Amino acid sequence: MIKKSLIMGFTSGTLMLIGLVIQYFLAKYLSIDEYGMYILMFSWISVLSVFSLNSFNTTVIKASAQSYPRFFKTATKICFLFSLLGSIILLIVGFFFETQNMNLFILIAIFFPFYGGINLAESYLIGSSKFNKYSVYVIVSQIIVAVIQILSVVFLQGIFWLLFFTLLSTSIINIIMTFSIYTIIQQRKNVRKEKKLVKYGIGLTWPSIFSSIASRIQYILLGALADTSILAIYAVAQLIPEKIKGLIKSSINPLSIYLASKTKKESIYLMQRLILPLLMLGVLGYLMILIILPIGIKLVFGQKYQEAIFYSLVLSLPVIVIPLDALFISIVIYHGYKEYYTKLTLLTNIIQIVLFIILIPYFKIWGVIFSIVGLVVIVTFVNLIWFYRLPKYNVEKTILTMQRDLNIKGYKTLYFDGKFTGENILKVISADSINEEHHPYWVRISRIILLRGN
C-alpha cells in the first residue's frame, strides 16, 4: 500500500511540476487577455465533458477492480458516441453565440470526441492496480503534450495554434492508448454484468452533469460578466490549490481501491479509524500550500499575477478536508450508498451553480471563492453526520501483537511483524489495542497521535 501511494504521489507531483512549467511559458509568452481566452476555451471543453459521460471513469475503475476489465471496451464505445453531441453543441455556440471566436469553437468541436470521448485508459490502469504503468503513461504523455505546447506558444504564438497542437497531440495519445488496451483485453463479454455496469454508470451520470458544469461554469461566467483578464487572475489563483488537491487525492487513491475491495462492514470500520489521520494529512497539505504558494506564483507567473496570491490562499482552505471527503466518496460509491451520493452531489452542484450566477456578477472573484469554500465546509459536516448515523456493526475487538500464536479471549489478534508497510499501517490504525510486546517507536507514536495509546 505504501509503495502504491508513493507511486501515485510521485506521479501527481511530477504532473504538477509539468503543469507549472507549461503555465510558466503561457504566462510569459501570452498576454493576460490571451491567457484568459485559453482558459475560457478549455472551460467550454470541461463543461461539455458531460457528453463524454465522464461518470464512466468511476465505473471502469470499479469494473477493473472487480476483475472485469472487459467493460473498458463497452464504456469507450458509449462515451465516444455520446461525445459527438458535445461537438454539435460547440458548433452551435460558435456559429450563433461566440461568432468572434468561431474558428476556435470549430477547432475544439472537431477534436472533442477524441480528446474527451476516449480517455478511459487511466481509469482502467488504476482499477487494475497497474500503478507503475499508470505512472509511466501519464507522465510520458504529459511530457509530450507539454513540449508541443511550449514549442507552439514560443514559435507560433497565438491561441489558435496553441489549441490546435494541444488537442491534436492529446487526441493521438488517447487513440494509441485505447487501441493498445483493446488488444490486451481478451476477456469474454458478460452480458448480464455489462448491463449492470452500464446502468450503474448512467446512474452516476446525472450528478456528474451538474458536477462538470459547477466545476467550470465560473470561468465562463467570469469571462462573460467581467473580462478575460480577471478570468486569467482567477485561473492563476486556483492553479496551485487544484494541483495539490490532485496530489493528495492521487496519494490516497490506493487506499480508496483497498476500501472498494473490502466488505461494507470492514470499510466503515476502517474509515472510523482513518478520520483523524486524514484530517491531519489535509492540514499538512494546507501548510505546504502556505509555504510554496506565494513563491510559486511569483516564480511561475511573475509580478503581473501577484494579485492572485491572496485569492489562492483562501481557495486552498478546502485542501484540509480533501483526503476525508475522497474516502467518504469511495465508501458511498463502492458500497451501495449511491442514492445518498446522487442526492447530495446533485443538490450541492445545483446550489453552487445558483450561487455562481447570483454572486459573480456582483463580487467577481470573491463570489466564486465564497461559493466554493462555503459549500465544501457544509458538505464535509453533512458527510460526517451521515457517516456517524450509519448502522453500527458489531465488530470483534482487535489487538495488535508480534506473537504469531497469541490467543486472548474476547479479542481477534492482528499479527504484526514490525515492518513499515501499507498493510501494517492499516493494522496499527484499525487495532483497538496493542499488547505488551516491544513494538517499534513509530507504532507507539502513531497510537498516541490517534489518541488511543495502548
CSV table of C-alpha atoms in Angstrom, one decimal:
chain,number,residue,atom,x,y,z
A,1,MET,CA,0.0,0.0,0.0
A,2,ILE,CA,2.8,2.4,0.9
A,3,LYS,CA,4.6,1.7,-2.4
A,4,LYS,CA,1.4,2.3,-4.4
A,5,SER,CA,0.7,5.5,-2.5
A,6,LEU,CA,4.3,6.7,-3.2
A,7,ILE,CA,3.9,5.9,-6.9
A,8,MET,CA,0.7,7.8,-7.1
A,9,GLY,CA,2.1,10.7,-5.1
A,10,PHE,CA,5.2,10.8,-7.2
A,11,THR,CA,3.1,10.7,-10.4
A,12,SER,CA,0.9,13.6,-9.2
A,13,GLY,CA,3.9,15.6,-8.0
A,14,THR,CA,5.6,15.1,-11.4
A,15,LEU,CA,2.4,16.2,-13.2
A,16,MET,CA,2.1,19.2,-11.0
A,17,LEU,CA,5.7,20.3,-11.9
A,18,ILE,CA,5.0,19.7,-15.6
A,19,GLY,CA,1.8,21.8,-15.3
A,20,LEU,CA,3.7,24.6,-13.6
A,21,VAL,CA,6.3,24.6,-16.4
A,22,ILE,CA,3.6,24.9,-19.0
A,23,GLN,CA,1.9,27.7,-17.1
A,24,TYR,CA,5.3,29.5,-16.9
A,25,PHE,CA,5.6,29.6,-20.6
A,26,LEU,CA,2.0,30.5,-21.2
A,27,ALA,CA,2.3,33.4,-18.7
A,28,LYS,CA,5.5,34.6,-20.2
A,29,TYR,CA,4.5,34.5,-23.9
A,30,LEU,CA,0.8,35.2,-23.7
A,31,SER,CA,-0.8,38.5,-22.6
A,32,ILE,CA,-3.2,38.3,-19.6
A,33,ASP,CA,-6.2,38.6,-22.1
A,34,GLU,CA,-4.8,35.8,-24.3
A,35,TYR,CA,-4.2,33.5,-21.3
A,36,GLY,CA,-7.7,34.2,-20.1
A,37,MET,CA,-9.1,33.2,-23.6
A,38,TYR,CA,-7.0,30.0,-23.4
A,39,ILE,CA,-8.6,29.2,-20.1
A,40,LEU,CA,-12.1,30.0,-21.4
A,41,MET,CA,-11.8,27.6,-24.3
A,42,PHE,CA,-10.8,24.7,-22.1
A,43,SER,CA,-13.6,25.6,-19.7
A,44,TRP,CA,-16.0,25.1,-22.5
A,45,ILE,CA,-14.4,21.7,-23.1
A,46,SER,CA,-14.7,20.8,-19.5
A,47,VAL,CA,-18.3,21.9,-19.1
A,48,LEU,CA,-19.3,19.9,-22.2
A,49,SER,CA,-17.4,16.8,-21.0
A,50,VAL,CA,-20.8,15.8,-19.6
A,51,PHE,CA,-21.5,14.5,-23.1
A,52,SER,CA,-18.4,12.3,-22.8
A,53,LEU,CA,-20.1,10.6,-19.8
A,54,ASN,CA,-17.1,11.1,-17.5
A,55,SER,CA,-19.0,9.2,-14.8
A,56,PHE,CA,-18.0,6.0,-16.7
A,57,ASN,CA,-14.4,6.6,-15.4
A,58,THR,CA,-15.6,5.6,-12.0
A,59,THR,CA,-17.5,2.6,-13.5
A,60,VAL,CA,-14.4,1.4,-15.4
A,61,ILE,CA,-12.4,1.7,-12.1
A,62,LYS,CA,-15.0,-0.4,-10.3
A,63,ALA,CA,-15.2,-3.0,-13.1
A,64,SER,CA,-11.5,-3.4,-13.3
A,65,ALA,CA,-11.0,-3.6,-9.6
A,66,GLN,CA,-13.6,-6.4,-9.5
A,67,SER,CA,-11.8,-8.4,-12.2
A,68,TYR,CA,-13.9,-7.4,-15.2
A,69,PRO,CA,-11.7,-5.1,-17.3
A,70,ARG,CA,-13.7,-6.1,-20.4
A,71,PHE,CA,-16.1,-3.3,-19.6
A,72,PHE,CA,-13.4,-0.8,-20.8
A,73,LYS,CA,-14.3,-1.6,-24.4
A,74,THR,CA,-18.1,-1.1,-23.9
A,75,ALA,CA,-17.6,2.1,-21.9
A,76,THR,CA,-15.2,3.6,-24.6
A,77,LYS,CA,-17.8,3.0,-27.4
A,78,ILE,CA,-20.6,4.6,-25.4
A,79,CYS,CA,-18.5,7.6,-24.3
A,80,PHE,CA,-17.2,8.2,-27.9
A,81,LEU,CA,-20.7,8.2,-29.4
A,82,PHE,CA,-22.2,10.5,-26.8
A,83,SER,CA,-19.3,12.9,-27.1
A,84,LEU,CA,-20.4,13.6,-30.7
A,85,LEU,CA,-23.3,15.6,-29.1
A,86,GLY,CA,-20.7,17.8,-27.4
A,87,SER,CA,-19.2,18.6,-30.8
A,88,ILE,CA,-22.6,19.6,-32.1
A,89,ILE,CA,-23.2,22.0,-29.2
A,90,LEU,CA,-19.7,23.5,-29.6
A,91,LEU,CA,-20.6,24.2,-33.3
A,92,ILE,CA,-23.9,25.8,-32.3
A,93,VAL,CA,-22.2,28.1,-29.7
A,94,GLY,CA,-19.5,29.1,-32.2
A,95,PHE,CA,-21.9,29.8,-35.1
A,96,PHE,CA,-24.6,31.6,-33.2
A,97,PHE,CA,-23.3,33.0,-29.8
A,98,GLU,CA,-19.5,33.4,-30.0
A,99,THR,CA,-19.1,34.4,-33.6
A,100,GLN,CA,-15.9,36.4,-32.8
A,101,ASN,CA,-14.3,33.2,-31.7
A,102,MET,CA,-16.0,30.9,-34.2
A,103,ASN,CA,-12.8,29.4,-35.5
A,104,LEU,CA,-11.8,28.3,-32.0
A,105,PHE,CA,-15.1,26.6,-31.3
A,106,ILE,CA,-15.0,24.8,-34.7
A,107,LEU,CA,-11.5,23.6,-33.8
A,108,ILE,CA,-12.4,22.1,-30.4
A,109,ALA,CA,-15.6,20.6,-31.9
A,110,ILE,CA,-13.5,18.6,-34.4
A,111,PHE,CA,-11.2,17.1,-31.7
A,112,PHE,CA,-13.7,16.9,-28.8
A,113,PRO,CA,-14.7,13.1,-29.4
A,114,PHE,CA,-11.1,12.1,-29.4
A,115,TYR,CA,-9.9,14.5,-26.6
A,116,GLY,CA,-12.7,13.7,-24.2
A,117,GLY,CA,-14.6,10.7,-25.5
A,118,ILE,CA,-11.8,8.1,-25.4
A,119,ASN,CA,-9.8,8.9,-22.3
A,120,LEU,CA,-10.6,5.9,-20.1
A,121,ALA,CA,-7.1,4.4,-20.1
A,122,GLU,CA,-6.2,6.0,-16.8
A,123,SER,CA,-9.3,4.6,-15.1
A,124,TYR,CA,-8.5,1.1,-16.5
A,125,LEU,CA,-4.9,1.2,-15.2
A,126,ILE,CA,-5.9,2.5,-11.8
A,127,GLY,CA,-8.8,0.0,-11.3
A,128,SER,CA,-6.5,-2.9,-12.4
A,129,SER,CA,-3.9,-1.7,-9.8
A,130,LYS,CA,-1.3,-1.3,-12.5
A,131,PHE,CA,0.1,1.8,-10.8
A,132,ASN,CA,3.5,1.5,-12.4
A,133,LYS,CA,2.1,1.5,-15.9
A,134,TYR,CA,-0.3,4.3,-15.0
A,135,SER,CA,2.6,6.4,-13.7
A,136,VAL,CA,4.7,5.9,-16.9
A,137,TYR,CA,1.7,6.5,-19.2
A,138,VAL,CA,0.5,9.8,-17.7
A,139,ILE,CA,4.0,11.2,-17.1
A,140,VAL,CA,5.3,10.4,-20.6
A,141,SER,CA,2.1,11.6,-22.3
A,142,GLN,CA,2.0,14.8,-20.3
A,143,ILE,CA,5.7,15.5,-21.2
A,144,ILE,CA,5.0,15.0,-24.9
A,145,VAL,CA,2.0,17.4,-24.7
A,146,ALA,CA,3.9,19.9,-22.7
A,147,VAL,CA,6.8,20.0,-25.1
A,148,ILE,CA,4.4,20.5,-28.0
A,149,GLN,CA,2.5,23.3,-26.1
A,150,ILE,CA,5.8,25.1,-25.3
A,151,LEU,CA,7.0,24.9,-28.9
A,152,SER,CA,3.7,26.2,-30.1
A,153,VAL,CA,3.5,29.2,-27.8
A,154,VAL,CA,7.1,30.2,-28.2
A,155,PHE,CA,7.5,29.9,-32.0
A,156,LEU,CA,4.0,30.1,-33.4
A,157,GLN,CA,2.2,32.3,-30.8
A,158,GLY,CA,-1.5,32.9,-30.9
A,159,ILE,CA,-4.3,31.0,-29.3
A,160,PHE,CA,-5.4,29.1,-32.4
A,161,TRP,CA,-2.2,27.1,-32.9
A,162,LEU,CA,-1.7,26.5,-29.2
A,163,LEU,CA,-5.2,24.9,-29.0
A,164,PHE,CA,-4.7,23.0,-32.3
A,165,PHE,CA,-1.5,21.3,-31.3
A,166,THR,CA,-2.6,20.7,-27.7
A,167,LEU,CA,-5.8,19.0,-28.9
A,168,LEU,CA,-4.1,17.1,-31.7
A,169,SER,CA,-1.3,15.6,-29.5
A,170,THR,CA,-3.7,14.6,-26.7
A,171,SER,CA,-6.1,13.0,-29.1
A,172,ILE,CA,-3.4,11.0,-30.8
A,173,ILE,CA,-2.1,9.7,-27.4
A,174,ASN,CA,-5.7,8.8,-26.4
A,175,ILE,CA,-6.3,6.9,-29.6
A,176,ILE,CA,-3.0,4.9,-29.3
A,177,MET,CA,-3.5,4.0,-25.7
A,178,THR,CA,-7.1,3.0,-26.2
A,179,PHE,CA,-6.3,0.6,-29.1
A,180,SER,CA,-3.4,-0.8,-27.1
A,181,ILE,CA,-5.7,-1.7,-24.2
A,182,TYR,CA,-8.2,-3.1,-26.6
A,183,THR,CA,-5.6,-5.6,-27.9
A,184,ILE,CA,-4.6,-6.6,-24.3
A,185,ILE,CA,-8.1,-7.3,-23.0
A,186,GLN,CA,-9.2,-10.8,-24.2
A,187,GLN,CA,-11.9,-11.4,-21.6
A,188,ARG,CA,-15.3,-12.7,-22.8
A,189,LYS,CA,-18.2,-10.4,-22.6
A,190,ASN,CA,-20.6,-11.0,-19.7
A,191,VAL,CA,-23.9,-9.5,-20.9
A,192,ARG,CA,-25.5,-9.5,-17.5
A,193,LYS,CA,-22.6,-7.8,-15.9
A,194,GLU,CA,-22.3,-5.3,-18.7
A,195,LYS,CA,-25.9,-4.3,-18.4
A,196,LYS,CA,-25.5,-3.8,-14.6
A,197,LEU,CA,-22.4,-1.7,-15.1
A,198,VAL,CA,-23.9,0.4,-17.8
A,199,LYS,CA,-26.9,1.0,-15.6
A,200,TYR,CA,-24.6,1.9,-12.7
A,201,GLY,CA,-22.6,4.4,-14.9
A,202,ILE,CA,-25.8,6.0,-16.2
A,203,GLY,CA,-27.0,6.3,-12.6
A,204,LEU,CA,-23.8,8.3,-11.8
A,205,THR,CA,-24.2,10.5,-14.9
A,206,TRP,CA,-27.0,12.8,-13.6
A,207,PRO,CA,-24.9,14.1,-10.6
A,208,SER,CA,-21.8,14.2,-12.8
A,209,ILE,CA,-23.6,16.5,-15.3
A,210,PHE,CA,-24.1,19.2,-12.7
A,211,SER,CA,-20.7,18.5,-11.3
A,212,SER,CA,-19.0,19.1,-14.6
A,213,ILE,CA,-20.9,22.3,-15.1
A,214,ALA,CA,-20.3,23.5,-11.5
A,215,SER,CA,-16.6,22.9,-11.7
A,216,ARG,CA,-16.0,25.2,-14.7
A,217,ILE,CA,-19.0,27.4,-15.2
A,218,GLN,CA,-17.4,30.1,-13.0
A,219,TYR,CA,-14.7,30.5,-15.7
A,220,ILE,CA,-17.3,31.1,-18.4
A,221,LEU,CA,-19.3,33.5,-16.2
A,222,LEU,CA,-16.1,35.5,-15.3
A,223,GLY,CA,-15.2,35.7,-19.0
A,224,ALA,CA,-18.7,36.8,-19.9
A,225,LEU,CA,-19.6,39.1,-17.0
A,226,ALA,CA,-16.1,40.5,-16.2
A,227,ASP,CA,-13.4,40.1,-18.8
A,228,THR,CA,-10.7,37.6,-19.8
A,229,SER,CA,-8.0,39.4,-17.7
A,230,ILE,CA,-10.0,38.8,-14.4
A,231,LEU,CA,-10.6,35.3,-15.6
A,232,ALA,CA,-6.8,34.9,-16.0
A,233,ILE,CA,-6.1,36.1,-12.4
A,234,TYR,CA,-8.7,33.7,-11.0
A,235,ALA,CA,-7.2,30.8,-13.1
A,236,VAL,CA,-3.8,31.5,-11.6
A,237,ALA,CA,-5.2,31.8,-8.1
A,238,GLN,CA,-6.8,28.3,-8.3
A,239,LEU,CA,-4.0,26.6,-10.2
A,240,ILE,CA,-1.7,25.5,-7.3
A,241,PRO,CA,-4.5,24.6,-4.9
A,242,GLU,CA,-6.1,22.4,-7.6
A,243,LYS,CA,-2.7,20.7,-8.3
A,244,ILE,CA,-2.2,20.0,-4.6
A,245,LYS,CA,-5.7,18.7,-4.3
A,246,GLY,CA,-5.0,16.3,-7.1
A,247,LEU,CA,-1.7,15.3,-5.5
A,248,ILE,CA,-3.4,14.4,-2.2
A,249,LYS,CA,-6.3,12.5,-3.9
A,250,SER,CA,-3.8,10.5,-6.0
A,251,SER,CA,-1.7,9.7,-3.0
A,252,ILE,CA,-4.7,8.1,-1.2
A,253,ASN,CA,-6.1,6.5,-4.3
A,254,PRO,CA,-4.7,3.1,-3.5
A,255,LEU,CA,-6.4,3.3,-0.1
A,256,SER,CA,-9.7,4.0,-1.9
A,257,ILE,CA,-9.2,1.0,-4.1
A,258,TYR,CA,-8.4,-1.1,-1.0
A,259,LEU,CA,-11.7,0.0,0.6
A,260,ALA,CA,-13.5,-0.8,-2.6
A,261,SER,CA,-12.2,-4.4,-2.4
A,262,LYS,CA,-13.4,-4.8,1.2
A,263,THR,CA,-16.9,-5.5,2.5
A,264,LYS,CA,-19.1,-2.7,3.6
A,265,LYS,CA,-18.6,-3.6,7.3
A,266,GLU,CA,-14.8,-3.7,7.0
A,267,SER,CA,-14.7,-0.4,5.1
A,268,ILE,CA,-16.9,1.5,7.5
A,269,TYR,CA,-14.9,0.2,10.5
A,270,LEU,CA,-11.6,1.2,9.0
A,271,MET,CA,-12.9,4.6,7.9
A,272,GLN,CA,-13.8,5.3,11.5
A,273,ARG,CA,-10.2,4.9,12.4
A,274,LEU,CA,-9.0,7.0,9.5
A,275,ILE,CA,-10.9,10.2,10.1
A,276,LEU,CA,-8.3,11.8,12.3
A,277,PRO,CA,-5.2,10.8,10.2
A,278,LEU,CA,-7.0,12.1,7.1
A,279,LEU,CA,-7.7,15.4,8.7
A,280,MET,CA,-4.1,15.7,9.8
A,281,LEU,CA,-3.0,14.9,6.2
A,282,GLY,CA,-5.2,17.7,5.0
A,283,VAL,CA,-3.7,20.2,7.5
A,284,LEU,CA,-0.3,19.1,6.3
A,285,GLY,CA,-1.3,19.8,2.7
A,286,TYR,CA,-2.5,23.3,3.6
A,287,LEU,CA,0.7,24.1,5.4
A,288,MET,CA,2.6,23.0,2.2
A,289,ILE,CA,0.4,25.5,0.3
A,290,LEU,CA,1.2,28.3,2.7
A,291,ILE,CA,4.9,27.8,2.1
A,292,ILE,CA,5.1,27.2,-1.6
A,293,LEU,CA,2.2,29.1,-3.0
A,294,PRO,CA,3.4,32.8,-2.7
A,295,ILE,CA,6.8,31.7,-4.0
A,296,GLY,CA,5.3,29.5,-6.7
A,297,ILE,CA,3.1,32.2,-8.2
A,298,LYS,CA,5.9,34.8,-8.3
A,299,LEU,CA,8.3,32.4,-9.9
A,300,VAL,CA,5.9,30.9,-12.4
A,301,PHE,CA,3.7,33.9,-13.3
A,302,GLY,CA,5.7,37.0,-12.3
A,303,GLN,CA,4.6,40.2,-10.8
A,304,LYS,CA,1.7,40.8,-13.2
A,305,TYR,CA,-0.2,38.0,-11.4
A,306,GLN,CA,0.7,38.9,-7.8
A,307,GLU,CA,-2.9,39.9,-7.1
A,308,ALA,CA,-3.8,36.2,-7.3
A,309,ILE,CA,-1.7,35.2,-4.2
A,310,PHE,CA,-4.3,36.1,-1.5
A,311,TYR,CA,-7.2,34.7,-3.6
A,312,SER,CA,-5.2,31.5,-3.9
A,313,LEU,CA,-4.6,31.1,-0.1
A,314,VAL,CA,-8.3,31.4,0.6
A,315,LEU,CA,-9.2,29.0,-2.2
A,316,SER,CA,-6.8,26.5,-0.7
A,317,LEU,CA,-8.7,26.0,2.6
A,318,PRO,CA,-10.8,23.1,1.3
A,319,VAL,CA,-7.5,21.1,1.0
A,320,ILE,CA,-7.8,20.4,4.7
A,321,VAL,CA,-10.8,18.1,4.2
A,322,ILE,CA,-10.0,16.7,0.7
A,323,PRO,CA,-8.5,13.4,2.0
A,324,LEU,CA,-11.5,12.8,4.2
A,325,ASP,CA,-14.0,13.6,1.5
A,326,ALA,CA,-12.2,11.4,-1.0
A,327,LEU,CA,-12.5,8.3,1.2
A,328,PHE,CA,-16.1,9.2,2.1
A,329,ILE,CA,-16.9,9.2,-1.7
A,330,SER,CA,-15.2,5.8,-2.1
A,331,ILE,CA,-17.4,4.2,0.6
A,332,VAL,CA,-20.5,5.9,-0.8
A,333,ILE,CA,-19.9,4.9,-4.4
A,334,TYR,CA,-18.5,1.4,-4.0
A,335,HIS,CA,-20.6,0.1,-1.1
A,336,GLY,CA,-24.2,0.6,-2.0
A,337,TYR,CA,-24.9,4.2,-1.0
A,338,LYS,CA,-25.3,5.6,-4.5
A,339,GLU,CA,-28.7,7.2,-3.6
A,340,TYR,CA,-27.1,9.3,-0.9
A,341,TYR,CA,-24.2,10.2,-3.2
A,342,THR,CA,-26.6,11.1,-6.1
A,343,LYS,CA,-28.8,13.3,-3.9
A,344,LEU,CA,-26.0,15.1,-2.1
A,345,THR,CA,-23.9,15.7,-5.2
A,346,LEU,CA,-26.8,16.9,-7.3
A,347,LEU,CA,-28.1,19.3,-4.6
A,348,THR,CA,-24.6,20.6,-3.9
A,349,ASN,CA,-23.8,21.3,-7.5
A,350,ILE,CA,-27.1,22.9,-8.2
A,351,ILE,CA,-26.6,25.2,-5.2
A,352,GLN,CA,-23.1,26.0,-6.3
A,353,ILE,CA,-24.3,26.9,-9.9
A,354,VAL,CA,-27.0,29.1,-8.4
A,355,LEU,CA,-24.5,30.9,-6.1
A,356,PHE,CA,-22.1,31.5,-9.0
A,357,ILE,CA,-24.9,33.0,-11.1
A,358,ILE,CA,-26.0,35.2,-8.2
A,359,LEU,CA,-22.7,36.3,-6.7
A,360,ILE,CA,-20.3,36.5,-9.6
A,361,PRO,CA,-22.0,39.5,-11.3
A,362,TYR,CA,-21.6,41.5,-8.1
A,363,PHE,CA,-18.5,40.2,-6.4
A,364,LYS,CA,-16.5,38.7,-9.4
A,365,ILE,CA,-13.7,36.5,-8.0
A,366,TRP,CA,-14.8,36.8,-4.4
A,367,GLY,CA,-18.2,35.5,-5.4
A,368,VAL,CA,-16.5,32.3,-6.7
A,369,ILE,CA,-14.5,31.9,-3.5
A,370,PHE,CA,-17.4,32.3,-1.2
A,371,SER,CA,-19.4,29.8,-3.1
A,372,ILE,CA,-16.6,27.1,-3.3
A,373,VAL,CA,-15.2,27.3,0.2
A,374,GLY,CA,-18.5,27.7,2.0
A,375,LEU,CA,-20.1,24.7,0.3
A,376,VAL,CA,-17.0,22.5,0.9
A,377,VAL,CA,-17.3,23.1,4.7
A,378,ILE,CA,-21.0,22.4,4.7
A,379,VAL,CA,-20.7,19.2,2.7
A,380,THR,CA,-18.0,17.9,4.9
A,381,PHE,CA,-20.2,18.4,8.0
A,382,VAL,CA,-23.1,16.7,6.2
A,383,ASN,CA,-20.9,13.7,5.3
A,384,LEU,CA,-19.7,13.4,8.9
A,385,ILE,CA,-23.2,13.4,10.2
A,386,TRP,CA,-24.4,10.9,7.6
A,387,PHE,CA,-21.4,8.6,8.3
A,388,TYR,CA,-21.9,8.5,12.1
A,389,ARG,CA,-25.6,7.7,11.6
A,390,LEU,CA,-24.8,4.6,9.6
A,391,PRO,CA,-25.7,1.3,11.3
A,392,LYS,CA,-23.3,0.3,14.0
A,393,TYR,CA,-21.8,-3.1,13.1
A,394,ASN,CA,-20.7,-5.5,15.9
A,395,VAL,CA,-17.0,-5.7,15.1
A,396,GLU,CA,-14.8,-8.0,17.1
A,397,LYS,CA,-12.3,-6.2,19.2
A,398,THR,CA,-8.7,-6.5,17.9
A,399,ILE,CA,-5.3,-6.5,19.5
A,400,LEU,CA,-2.0,-5.8,17.7
A,401,THR,CA,0.6,-8.4,18.5
A,402,MET,CA,4.1,-9.5,17.4
A,403,GLN,CA,3.4,-13.1,18.6
A,404,ARG,CA,2.1,-15.4,16.0
A,405,ASP,CA,0.3,-17.8,18.4
A,406,LEU,CA,-1.1,-15.3,20.9
A,407,ASN,CA,-4.7,-16.1,21.9
A,408,ILE,CA,-6.5,-13.6,24.1
A,409,LYS,CA,-10.2,-14.3,25.0
A,410,GLY,CA,-12.6,-11.8,23.5
A,411,TYR,CA,-10.0,-10.4,21.1
A,412,LYS,CA,-9.1,-11.0,17.5
A,413,THR,CA,-5.3,-10.9,17.1
A,414,LEU,CA,-3.7,-9.0,14.3
A,415,TYR,CA,-0.2,-10.4,13.7
A,416,PHE,CA,2.4,-7.6,13.1
A,417,ASP,CA,6.0,-8.1,12.0
A,418,GLY,CA,7.1,-4.6,12.8
A,419,LYS,CA,7.9,-3.6,9.3
A,420,PHE,CA,6.7,-0.2,7.9
A,421,THR,CA,4.4,-1.4,5.2
A,422,GLY,CA,1.0,-0.3,4.0
A,423,GLU,CA,-0.7,-3.4,5.4
A,424,ASN,CA,0.9,-3.0,8.8
A,425,ILE,CA,0.0,0.7,8.9
A,426,LEU,CA,-3.7,-0.3,8.3
A,427,LYS,CA,-3.4,-2.8,11.2
A,428,VAL,CA,-2.0,-0.2,13.5
A,429,ILE,CA,-4.8,2.2,12.7
A,430,SER,CA,-7.6,-0.4,13.0
A,431,ALA,CA,-6.4,-2.2,16.1
A,432,ASP,CA,-8.3,-1.4,19.3
A,433,SER,CA,-5.2,-2.0,21.5
A,434,ILE,CA,-1.7,-3.3,21.4
A,435,ASN,CA,-0.2,-6.0,23.6
A,436,GLU,CA,2.8,-5.5,25.9
A,437,GLU,CA,5.3,-6.5,23.2
A,438,HIS,CA,8.1,-4.1,22.4
A,439,HIS,CA,6.6,-2.5,19.3
A,440,PRO,CA,8.6,-0.2,17.2
A,441,TYR,CA,8.5,3.5,18.2
A,442,TRP,CA,6.6,4.5,15.0
A,443,VAL,CA,3.8,2.3,16.2
A,444,ARG,CA,3.6,3.8,19.6
A,445,ILE,CA,3.8,7.4,18.2
A,446,SER,CA,1.0,6.5,15.8
A,447,ARG,CA,-1.2,5.3,18.6
A,448,ILE,CA,-0.6,8.5,20.6
A,449,ILE,CA,-1.4,10.6,17.5
A,450,LEU,CA,-4.6,8.6,17.1
A,451,LEU,CA,-5.4,9.3,20.7
A,452,ARG,CA,-5.7,5.6,21.6
A,453,GLY,CA,-2.3,4.9,23.3
A,454,ASN,CA,-2.0,1.2,24.1
